CSV table of C-alpha atoms and ligand atoms in Angstrom, one decimal:
chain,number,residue,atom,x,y,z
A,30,UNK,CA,0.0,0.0,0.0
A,31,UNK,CA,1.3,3.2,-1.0
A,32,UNK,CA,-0.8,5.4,0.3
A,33,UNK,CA,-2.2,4.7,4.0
A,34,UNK,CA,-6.2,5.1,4.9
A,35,UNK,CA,-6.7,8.3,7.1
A,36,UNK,CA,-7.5,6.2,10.8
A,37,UNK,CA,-9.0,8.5,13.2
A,38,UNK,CA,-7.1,8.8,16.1
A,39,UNK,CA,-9.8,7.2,18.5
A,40,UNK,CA,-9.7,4.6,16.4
A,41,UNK,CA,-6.1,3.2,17.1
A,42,UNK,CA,-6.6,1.2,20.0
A,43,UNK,CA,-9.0,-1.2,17.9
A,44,UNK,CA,-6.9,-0.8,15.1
A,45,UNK,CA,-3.6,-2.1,16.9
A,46,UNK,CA,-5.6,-4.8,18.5
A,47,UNK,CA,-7.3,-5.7,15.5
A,48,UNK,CA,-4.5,-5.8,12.9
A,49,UNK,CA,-2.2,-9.5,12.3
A,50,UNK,CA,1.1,-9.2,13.2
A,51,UNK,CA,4.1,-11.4,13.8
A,52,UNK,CA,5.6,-11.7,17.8
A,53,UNK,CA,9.4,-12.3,17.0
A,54,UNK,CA,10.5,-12.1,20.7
A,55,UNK,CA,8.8,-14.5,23.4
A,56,UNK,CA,10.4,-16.7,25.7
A,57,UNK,CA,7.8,-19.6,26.2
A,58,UNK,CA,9.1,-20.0,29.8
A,59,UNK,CA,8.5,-16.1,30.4
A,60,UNK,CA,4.8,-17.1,29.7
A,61,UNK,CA,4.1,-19.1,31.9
A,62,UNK,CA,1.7,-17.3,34.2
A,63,UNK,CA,1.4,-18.1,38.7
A,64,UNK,CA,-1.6,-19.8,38.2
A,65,UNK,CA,-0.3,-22.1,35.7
A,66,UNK,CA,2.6,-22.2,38.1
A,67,UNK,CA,1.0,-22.9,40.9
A,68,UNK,CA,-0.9,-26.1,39.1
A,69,UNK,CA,1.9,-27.2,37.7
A,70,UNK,CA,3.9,-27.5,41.0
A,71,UNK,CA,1.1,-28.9,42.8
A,72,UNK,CA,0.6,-32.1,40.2
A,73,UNK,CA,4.6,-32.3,40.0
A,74,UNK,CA,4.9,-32.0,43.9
A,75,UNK,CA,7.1,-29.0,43.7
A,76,UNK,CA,7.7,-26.8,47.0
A,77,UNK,CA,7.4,-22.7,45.2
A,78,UNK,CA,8.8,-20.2,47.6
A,79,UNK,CA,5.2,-17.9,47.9
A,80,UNK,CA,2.5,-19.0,49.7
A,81,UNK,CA,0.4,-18.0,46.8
A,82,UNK,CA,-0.6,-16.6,43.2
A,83,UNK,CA,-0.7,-13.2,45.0
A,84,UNK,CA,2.6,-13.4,46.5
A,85,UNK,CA,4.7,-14.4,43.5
A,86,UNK,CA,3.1,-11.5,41.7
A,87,UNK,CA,3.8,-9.2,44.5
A,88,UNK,CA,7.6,-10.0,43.9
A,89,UNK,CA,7.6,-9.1,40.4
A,90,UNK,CA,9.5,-5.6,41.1
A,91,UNK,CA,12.4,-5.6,39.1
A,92,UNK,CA,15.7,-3.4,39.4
A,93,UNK,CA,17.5,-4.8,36.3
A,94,UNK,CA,17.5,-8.0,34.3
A,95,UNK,CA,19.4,-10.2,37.0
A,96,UNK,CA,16.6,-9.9,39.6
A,97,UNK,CA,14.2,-10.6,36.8
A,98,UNK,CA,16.5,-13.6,35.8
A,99,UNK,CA,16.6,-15.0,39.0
A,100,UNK,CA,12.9,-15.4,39.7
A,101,UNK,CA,12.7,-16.8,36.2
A,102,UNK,CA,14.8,-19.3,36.7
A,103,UNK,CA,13.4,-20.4,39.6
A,104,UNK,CA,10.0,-20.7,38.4
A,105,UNK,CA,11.0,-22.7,35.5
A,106,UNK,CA,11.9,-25.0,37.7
A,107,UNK,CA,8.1,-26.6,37.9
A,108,UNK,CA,8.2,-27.9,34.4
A,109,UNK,CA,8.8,-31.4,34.9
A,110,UNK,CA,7.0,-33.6,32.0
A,111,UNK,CA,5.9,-33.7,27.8
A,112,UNK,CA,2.9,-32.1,29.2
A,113,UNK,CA,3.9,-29.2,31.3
A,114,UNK,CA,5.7,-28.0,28.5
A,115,UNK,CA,3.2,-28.7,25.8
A,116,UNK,CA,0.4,-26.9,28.5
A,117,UNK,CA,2.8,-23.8,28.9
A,118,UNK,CA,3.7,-23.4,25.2
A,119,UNK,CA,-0.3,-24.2,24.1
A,120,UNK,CA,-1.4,-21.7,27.0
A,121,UNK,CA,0.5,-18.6,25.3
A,122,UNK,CA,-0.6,-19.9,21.4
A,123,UNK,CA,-3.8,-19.8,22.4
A,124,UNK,CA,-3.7,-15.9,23.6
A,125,UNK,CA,-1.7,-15.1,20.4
A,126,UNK,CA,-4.6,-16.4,18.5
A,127,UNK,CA,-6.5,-14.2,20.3
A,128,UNK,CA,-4.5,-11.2,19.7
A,129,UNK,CA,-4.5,-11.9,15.9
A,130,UNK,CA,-0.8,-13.0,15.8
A,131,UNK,CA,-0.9,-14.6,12.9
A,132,UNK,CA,3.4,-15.6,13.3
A,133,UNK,CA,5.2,-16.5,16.4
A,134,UNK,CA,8.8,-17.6,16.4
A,135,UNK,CA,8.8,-18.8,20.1
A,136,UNK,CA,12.5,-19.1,22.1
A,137,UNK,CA,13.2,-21.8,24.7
A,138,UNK,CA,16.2,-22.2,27.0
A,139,UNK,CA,16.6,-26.0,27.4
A,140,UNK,CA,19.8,-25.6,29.4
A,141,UNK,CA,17.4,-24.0,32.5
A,142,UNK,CA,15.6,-27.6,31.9
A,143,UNK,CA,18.7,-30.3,30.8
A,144,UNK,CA,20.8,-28.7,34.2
A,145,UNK,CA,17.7,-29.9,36.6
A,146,UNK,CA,17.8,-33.3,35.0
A,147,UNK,CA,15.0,-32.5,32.5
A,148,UNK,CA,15.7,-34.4,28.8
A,149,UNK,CA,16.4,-32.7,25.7
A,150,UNK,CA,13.2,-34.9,23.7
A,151,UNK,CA,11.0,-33.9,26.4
A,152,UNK,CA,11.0,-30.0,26.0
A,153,UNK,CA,11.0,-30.5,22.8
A,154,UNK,CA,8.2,-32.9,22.4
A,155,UNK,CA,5.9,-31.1,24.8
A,156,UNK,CA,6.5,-27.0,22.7
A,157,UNK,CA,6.7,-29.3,19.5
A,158,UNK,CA,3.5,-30.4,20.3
A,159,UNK,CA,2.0,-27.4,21.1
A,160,UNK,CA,3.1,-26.2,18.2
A,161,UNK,CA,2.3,-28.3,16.2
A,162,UNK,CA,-1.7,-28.2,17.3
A,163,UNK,CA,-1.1,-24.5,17.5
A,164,UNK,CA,-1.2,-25.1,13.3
A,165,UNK,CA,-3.9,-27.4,12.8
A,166,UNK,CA,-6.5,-25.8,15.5
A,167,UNK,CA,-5.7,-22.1,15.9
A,168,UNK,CA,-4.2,-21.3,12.4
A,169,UNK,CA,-1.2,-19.8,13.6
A,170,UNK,CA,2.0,-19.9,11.9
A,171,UNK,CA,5.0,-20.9,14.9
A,172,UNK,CA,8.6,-22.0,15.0
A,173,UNK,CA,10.9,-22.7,17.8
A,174,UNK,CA,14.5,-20.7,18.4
A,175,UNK,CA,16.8,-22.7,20.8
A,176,UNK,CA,18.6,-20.3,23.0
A,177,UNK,CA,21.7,-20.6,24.4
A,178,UNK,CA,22.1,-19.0,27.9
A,179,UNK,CA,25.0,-16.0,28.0
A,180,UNK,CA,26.2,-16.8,31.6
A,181,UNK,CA,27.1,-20.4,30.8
A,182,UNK,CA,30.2,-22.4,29.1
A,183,UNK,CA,30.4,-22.2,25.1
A,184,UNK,CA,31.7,-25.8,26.1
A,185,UNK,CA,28.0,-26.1,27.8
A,186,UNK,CA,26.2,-24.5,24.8
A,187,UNK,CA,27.8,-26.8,22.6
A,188,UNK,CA,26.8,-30.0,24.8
A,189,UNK,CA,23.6,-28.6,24.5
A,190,UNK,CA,23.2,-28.3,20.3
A,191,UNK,CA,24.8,-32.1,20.1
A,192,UNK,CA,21.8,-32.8,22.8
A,193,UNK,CA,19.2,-31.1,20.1
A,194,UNK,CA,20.5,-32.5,16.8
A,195,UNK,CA,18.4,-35.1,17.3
A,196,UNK,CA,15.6,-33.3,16.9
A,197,UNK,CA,17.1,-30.9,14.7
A,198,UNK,CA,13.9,-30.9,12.6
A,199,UNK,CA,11.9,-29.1,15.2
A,200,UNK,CA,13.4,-25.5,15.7
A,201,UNK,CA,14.7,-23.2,13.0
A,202,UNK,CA,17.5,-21.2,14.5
A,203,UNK,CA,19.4,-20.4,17.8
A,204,UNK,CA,19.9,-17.1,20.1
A,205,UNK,CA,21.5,-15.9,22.8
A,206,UNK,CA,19.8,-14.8,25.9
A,207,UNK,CA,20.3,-14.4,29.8
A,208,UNK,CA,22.5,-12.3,31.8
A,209,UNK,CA,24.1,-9.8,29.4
A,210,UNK,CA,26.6,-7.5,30.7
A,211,UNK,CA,30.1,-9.2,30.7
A,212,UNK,CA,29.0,-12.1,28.3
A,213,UNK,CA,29.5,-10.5,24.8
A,214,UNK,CA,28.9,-12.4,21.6
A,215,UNK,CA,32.1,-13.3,21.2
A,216,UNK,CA,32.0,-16.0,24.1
A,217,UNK,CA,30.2,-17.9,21.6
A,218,UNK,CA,32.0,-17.5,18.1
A,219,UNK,CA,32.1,-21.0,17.2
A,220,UNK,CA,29.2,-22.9,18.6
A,221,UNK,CA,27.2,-19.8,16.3
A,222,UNK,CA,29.5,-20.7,13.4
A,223,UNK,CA,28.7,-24.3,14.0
A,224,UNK,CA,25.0,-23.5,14.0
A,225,UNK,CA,25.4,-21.5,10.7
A,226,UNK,CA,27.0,-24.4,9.3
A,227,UNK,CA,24.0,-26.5,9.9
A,228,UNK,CA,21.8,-23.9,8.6
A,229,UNK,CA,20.3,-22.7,11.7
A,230,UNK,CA,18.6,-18.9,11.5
A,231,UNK,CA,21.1,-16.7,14.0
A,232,UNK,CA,19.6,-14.2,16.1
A,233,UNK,CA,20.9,-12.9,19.9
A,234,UNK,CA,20.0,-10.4,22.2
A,235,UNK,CA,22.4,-7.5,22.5
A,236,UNK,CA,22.1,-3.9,23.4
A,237,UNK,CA,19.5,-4.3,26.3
A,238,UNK,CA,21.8,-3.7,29.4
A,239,UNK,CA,25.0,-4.3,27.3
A,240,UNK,CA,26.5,-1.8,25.3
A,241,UNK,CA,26.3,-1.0,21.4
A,242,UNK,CA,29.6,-2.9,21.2
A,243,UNK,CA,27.6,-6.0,22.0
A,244,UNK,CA,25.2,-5.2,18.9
A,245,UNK,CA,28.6,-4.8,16.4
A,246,UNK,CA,29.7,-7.7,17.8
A,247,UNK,CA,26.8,-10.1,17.4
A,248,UNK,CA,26.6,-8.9,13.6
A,249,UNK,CA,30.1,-9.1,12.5
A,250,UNK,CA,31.4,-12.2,14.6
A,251,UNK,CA,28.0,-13.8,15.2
A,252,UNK,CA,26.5,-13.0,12.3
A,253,UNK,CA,23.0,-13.1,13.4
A,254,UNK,CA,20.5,-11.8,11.1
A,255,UNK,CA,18.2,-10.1,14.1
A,256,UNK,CA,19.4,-8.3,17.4
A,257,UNK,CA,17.0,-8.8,20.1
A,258,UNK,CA,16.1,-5.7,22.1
A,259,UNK,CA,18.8,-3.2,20.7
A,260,UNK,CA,17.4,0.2,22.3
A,261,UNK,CA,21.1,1.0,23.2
A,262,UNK,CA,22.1,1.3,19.3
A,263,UNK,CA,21.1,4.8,19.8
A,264,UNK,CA,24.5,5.7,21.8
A,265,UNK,CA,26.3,4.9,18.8
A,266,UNK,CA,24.8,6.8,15.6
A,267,UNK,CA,27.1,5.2,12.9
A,268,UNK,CA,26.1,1.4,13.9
A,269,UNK,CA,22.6,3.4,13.9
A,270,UNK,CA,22.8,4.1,10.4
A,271,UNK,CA,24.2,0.8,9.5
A,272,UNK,CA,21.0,-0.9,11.6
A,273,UNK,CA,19.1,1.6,9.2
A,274,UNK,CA,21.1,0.7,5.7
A,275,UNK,CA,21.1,-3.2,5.9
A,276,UNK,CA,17.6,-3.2,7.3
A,277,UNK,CA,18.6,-5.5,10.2
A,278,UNK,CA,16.0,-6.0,12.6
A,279,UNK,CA,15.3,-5.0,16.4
A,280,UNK,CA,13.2,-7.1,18.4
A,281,UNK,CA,12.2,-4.4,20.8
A,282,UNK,CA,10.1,-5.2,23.9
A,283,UNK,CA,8.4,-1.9,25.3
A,284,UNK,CA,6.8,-3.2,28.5
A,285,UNK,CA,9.9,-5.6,29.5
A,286,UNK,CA,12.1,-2.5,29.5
A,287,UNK,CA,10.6,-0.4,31.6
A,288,UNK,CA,10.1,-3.2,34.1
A,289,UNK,CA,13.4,-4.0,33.8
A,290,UNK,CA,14.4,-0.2,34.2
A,291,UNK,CA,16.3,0.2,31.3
A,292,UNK,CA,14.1,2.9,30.4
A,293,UNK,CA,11.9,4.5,33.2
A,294,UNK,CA,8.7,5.3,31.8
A,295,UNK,CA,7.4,4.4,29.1
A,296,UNK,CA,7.2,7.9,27.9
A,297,UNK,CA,11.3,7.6,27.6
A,298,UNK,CA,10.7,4.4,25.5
A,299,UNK,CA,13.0,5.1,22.0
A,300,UNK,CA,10.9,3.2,19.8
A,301,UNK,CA,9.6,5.9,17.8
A,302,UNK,CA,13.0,7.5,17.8
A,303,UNK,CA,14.3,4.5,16.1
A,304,UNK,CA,11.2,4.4,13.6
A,305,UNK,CA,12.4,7.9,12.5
A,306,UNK,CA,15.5,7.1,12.1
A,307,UNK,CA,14.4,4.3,9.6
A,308,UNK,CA,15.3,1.4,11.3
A,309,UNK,CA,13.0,-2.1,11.2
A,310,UNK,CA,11.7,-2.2,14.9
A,311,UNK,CA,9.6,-4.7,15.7
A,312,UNK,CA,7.2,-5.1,19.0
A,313,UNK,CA,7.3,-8.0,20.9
A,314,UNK,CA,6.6,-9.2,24.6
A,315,UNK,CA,9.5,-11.1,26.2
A,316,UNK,CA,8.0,-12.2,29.3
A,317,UNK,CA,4.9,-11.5,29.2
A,318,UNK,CA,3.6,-13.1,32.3
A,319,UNK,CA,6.1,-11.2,34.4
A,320,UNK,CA,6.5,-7.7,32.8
A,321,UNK,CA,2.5,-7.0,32.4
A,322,UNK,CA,1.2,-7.7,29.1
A,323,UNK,CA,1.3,-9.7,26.1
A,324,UNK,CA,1.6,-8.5,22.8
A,325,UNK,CA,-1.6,-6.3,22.1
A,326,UNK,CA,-0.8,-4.3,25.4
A,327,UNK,CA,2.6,-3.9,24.4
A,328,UNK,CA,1.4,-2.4,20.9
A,329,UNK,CA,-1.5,0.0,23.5
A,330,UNK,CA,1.3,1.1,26.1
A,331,UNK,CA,3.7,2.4,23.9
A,332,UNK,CA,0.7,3.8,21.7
A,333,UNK,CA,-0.6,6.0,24.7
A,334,UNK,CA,2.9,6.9,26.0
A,335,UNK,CA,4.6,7.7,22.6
A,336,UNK,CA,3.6,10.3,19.9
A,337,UNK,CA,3.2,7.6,17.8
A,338,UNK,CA,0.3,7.0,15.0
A,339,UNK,CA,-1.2,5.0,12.3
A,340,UNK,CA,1.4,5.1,10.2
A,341,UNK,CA,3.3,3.8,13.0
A,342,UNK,CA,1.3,1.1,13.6
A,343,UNK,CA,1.6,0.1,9.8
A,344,UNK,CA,5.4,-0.2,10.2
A,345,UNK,CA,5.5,-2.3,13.0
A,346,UNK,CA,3.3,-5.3,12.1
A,347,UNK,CA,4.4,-4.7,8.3
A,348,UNK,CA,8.3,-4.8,10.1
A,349,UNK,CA,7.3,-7.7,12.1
A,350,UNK,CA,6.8,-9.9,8.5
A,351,UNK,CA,9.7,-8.9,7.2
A,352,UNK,CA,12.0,-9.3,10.1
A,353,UNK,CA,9.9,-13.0,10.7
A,354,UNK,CA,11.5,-16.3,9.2
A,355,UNK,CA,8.6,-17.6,7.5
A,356,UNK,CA,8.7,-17.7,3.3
A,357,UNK,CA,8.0,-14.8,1.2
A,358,UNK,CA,4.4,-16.3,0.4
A,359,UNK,CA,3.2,-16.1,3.7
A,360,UNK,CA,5.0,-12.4,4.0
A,361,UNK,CA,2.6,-11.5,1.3
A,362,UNK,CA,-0.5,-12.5,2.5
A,363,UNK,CA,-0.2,-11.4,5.8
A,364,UNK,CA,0.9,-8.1,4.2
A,365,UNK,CA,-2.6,-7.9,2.1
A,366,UNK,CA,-4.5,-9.0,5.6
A,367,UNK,CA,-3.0,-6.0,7.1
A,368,UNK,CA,-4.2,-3.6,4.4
A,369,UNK,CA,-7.9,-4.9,4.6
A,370,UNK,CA,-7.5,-4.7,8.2
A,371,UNK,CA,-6.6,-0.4,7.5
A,372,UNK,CA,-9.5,0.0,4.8
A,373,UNK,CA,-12.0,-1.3,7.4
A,374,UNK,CA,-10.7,1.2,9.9
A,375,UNK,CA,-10.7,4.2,7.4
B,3,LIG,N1,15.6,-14.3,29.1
B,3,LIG,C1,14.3,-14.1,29.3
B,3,LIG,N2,14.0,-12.8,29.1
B,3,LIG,C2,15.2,-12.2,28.8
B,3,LIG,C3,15.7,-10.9,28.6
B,3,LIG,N3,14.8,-9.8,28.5
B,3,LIG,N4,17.0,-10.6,28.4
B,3,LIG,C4,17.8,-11.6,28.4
B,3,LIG,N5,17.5,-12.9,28.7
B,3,LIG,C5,16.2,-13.2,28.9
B,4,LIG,ZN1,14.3,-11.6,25.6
């Protein structure tokens, strides 16, 4: 569409919910929300630190990503069986649906799992699964990302891809994720160059706490083809314009950063800074069960906080298909979806 349909202003929150877009940034284990907790510790006979639902949401206040991290980990730590994984995974699918995500490329972190004695085939059997219904009932087009965790071993990251070959079919590309600051890219140059050898999509997170050396880094050693998060590229205006000239994607996630203070309001949030500077920024809701919203409230905080329009709204979701893994048939009809979705709101 060249030319956009004027969309009253009033019209936008209906419009963002309304419109199909693609969620590029999830962890499925940052989904899983304290009442699914809570039942999943109880028929695994799991001891959880809070006496209750209200408890573990009254200690979601967050200083930075470690203290999120930790109480991540930790509740990940009631996914025992096939099923637990394949309820999580089919519990967030089932939202997206709702949200009219009509993409999700969904990240896992077996090594949070494999360390506690949880098997490789059993993660991936129970999200497989998921996903797989996710595709016959719901009509949503999913893939799994296998992330490696930053504060571990290469050595451990690489135990970990000879632990997934075997299922090798059933995720189409790695990242890097956990603790960022003093784990740059590099730690992992050649379990990625491994993985691009297998032809494995690359993507990591970089430029969330880290520095805009991290982002340089993942592109030119790594060479992943999306950064996750990225806000901090913004320090550094010649990697900016790079971002901009080779239309590398950002994986930004609005509500997670404030929660996580790296911004601290949303009304600081860069996002439509690094729209104007022409960069591919995409939405996305990282942990949605602990930073406040899933994808549609991500697309209505930033929308309220941010001078931020229509046209804006265009970009993102049309941003979100072309930063998303899936072939350039589907690209193209989610792209005519979203136009219908604008005429109806004109
Ligand atoms: N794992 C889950 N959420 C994460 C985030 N925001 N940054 C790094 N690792 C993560
Ligand atoms: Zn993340």
């Amino acid at each position: 569409m060249t030319t956009l349909p004027r969309i009253d202003r009033d019209r936008l929150p209906a419009l963002l919910e309304a419109m199909p877009k693609a969620e590029l940034h999830i962890h499925i284990e940052g989904s899983l929300e304290p009442e699914l907790m809570f039942r999943l510790a109880e028929r695994n006979g799991v001891a959880l630190p809070y006496p209750s639902v209200e408890a573990l949401r009254a200690a979601y206040a967050f200083k930075d990503l470690q203290s999120f991290l930790d109480i991540y980990y930790a509740g990940a730590s009631v996914l025992r069986t096939e099923q637990d994984f394949h309820d999580m995974a089919w519990a967030y699918l089932v939202k997206a649906a709702q949200e009219h995500v009509v993409r999700a490329e969904i990240f896992f972190d077996p090594q949070t799992h494999t360390a506690r004695g949880v098997e490789m085939g059993t993660v991936v059997a129970g999200l497989s699964g998921a996903l797989e219904r996710a595709r016959r009932e719901l009509g949503v087009s999913c893939d799994l990302i296998l992330c490696f965790l930053r504060h571990l071993s290469e050595e451990d990251a690489f135990q970990t891809l000879e632990q997934a070959l075997p299922y090798r079919d059933r995720f189409i590309g790695v990242g890097l994720d956990s603790s960022e600051r003093g784990h740059p890219p590099e730690k992992f140059a050649r379990v990625f160059a491994r993985c691009r050898e297998l032809g494995l999509h690359l993507v990591a997170h970089a430029g969330e706490e880290g520095p805009p050396e991290y982002i340089r880094s993942a592109l030119d050693v790594l060479h992943v083809e999306r950064i996750d998060h990225g806000v901090r590229c913004v320090e550094d205006p010649a990697l900016v314009r790079r971002l901009a000239e080779q239309r590398v994607p950002l994986t930004v996630c609005p509500l997670s950063n404030v929660k996580l203070c790296v911004f601290s309001r949303m009304e600081d949030h860069n996002l439509g800074q690094l729209l104007a500077r022409g960069l591919v920024a995409t939405v996305n809701s990282d942990d949605p069960a602990y930073f406040g919203g899933y994808l549609n409230q991500n697309f209505q905080a930033c929308f309220e906080a941010l001078p931020l329009d229509a046209t804006h709204a265009w970009q993102l979701a049309s941003h979100s298909f072309e930063a998303s893994f899936a072939d350039a048939a589907d690209k193209r009809r989610w792209h005519e979806r979203l136009a219908e979705t604008f005429e109806q709101f004109a």
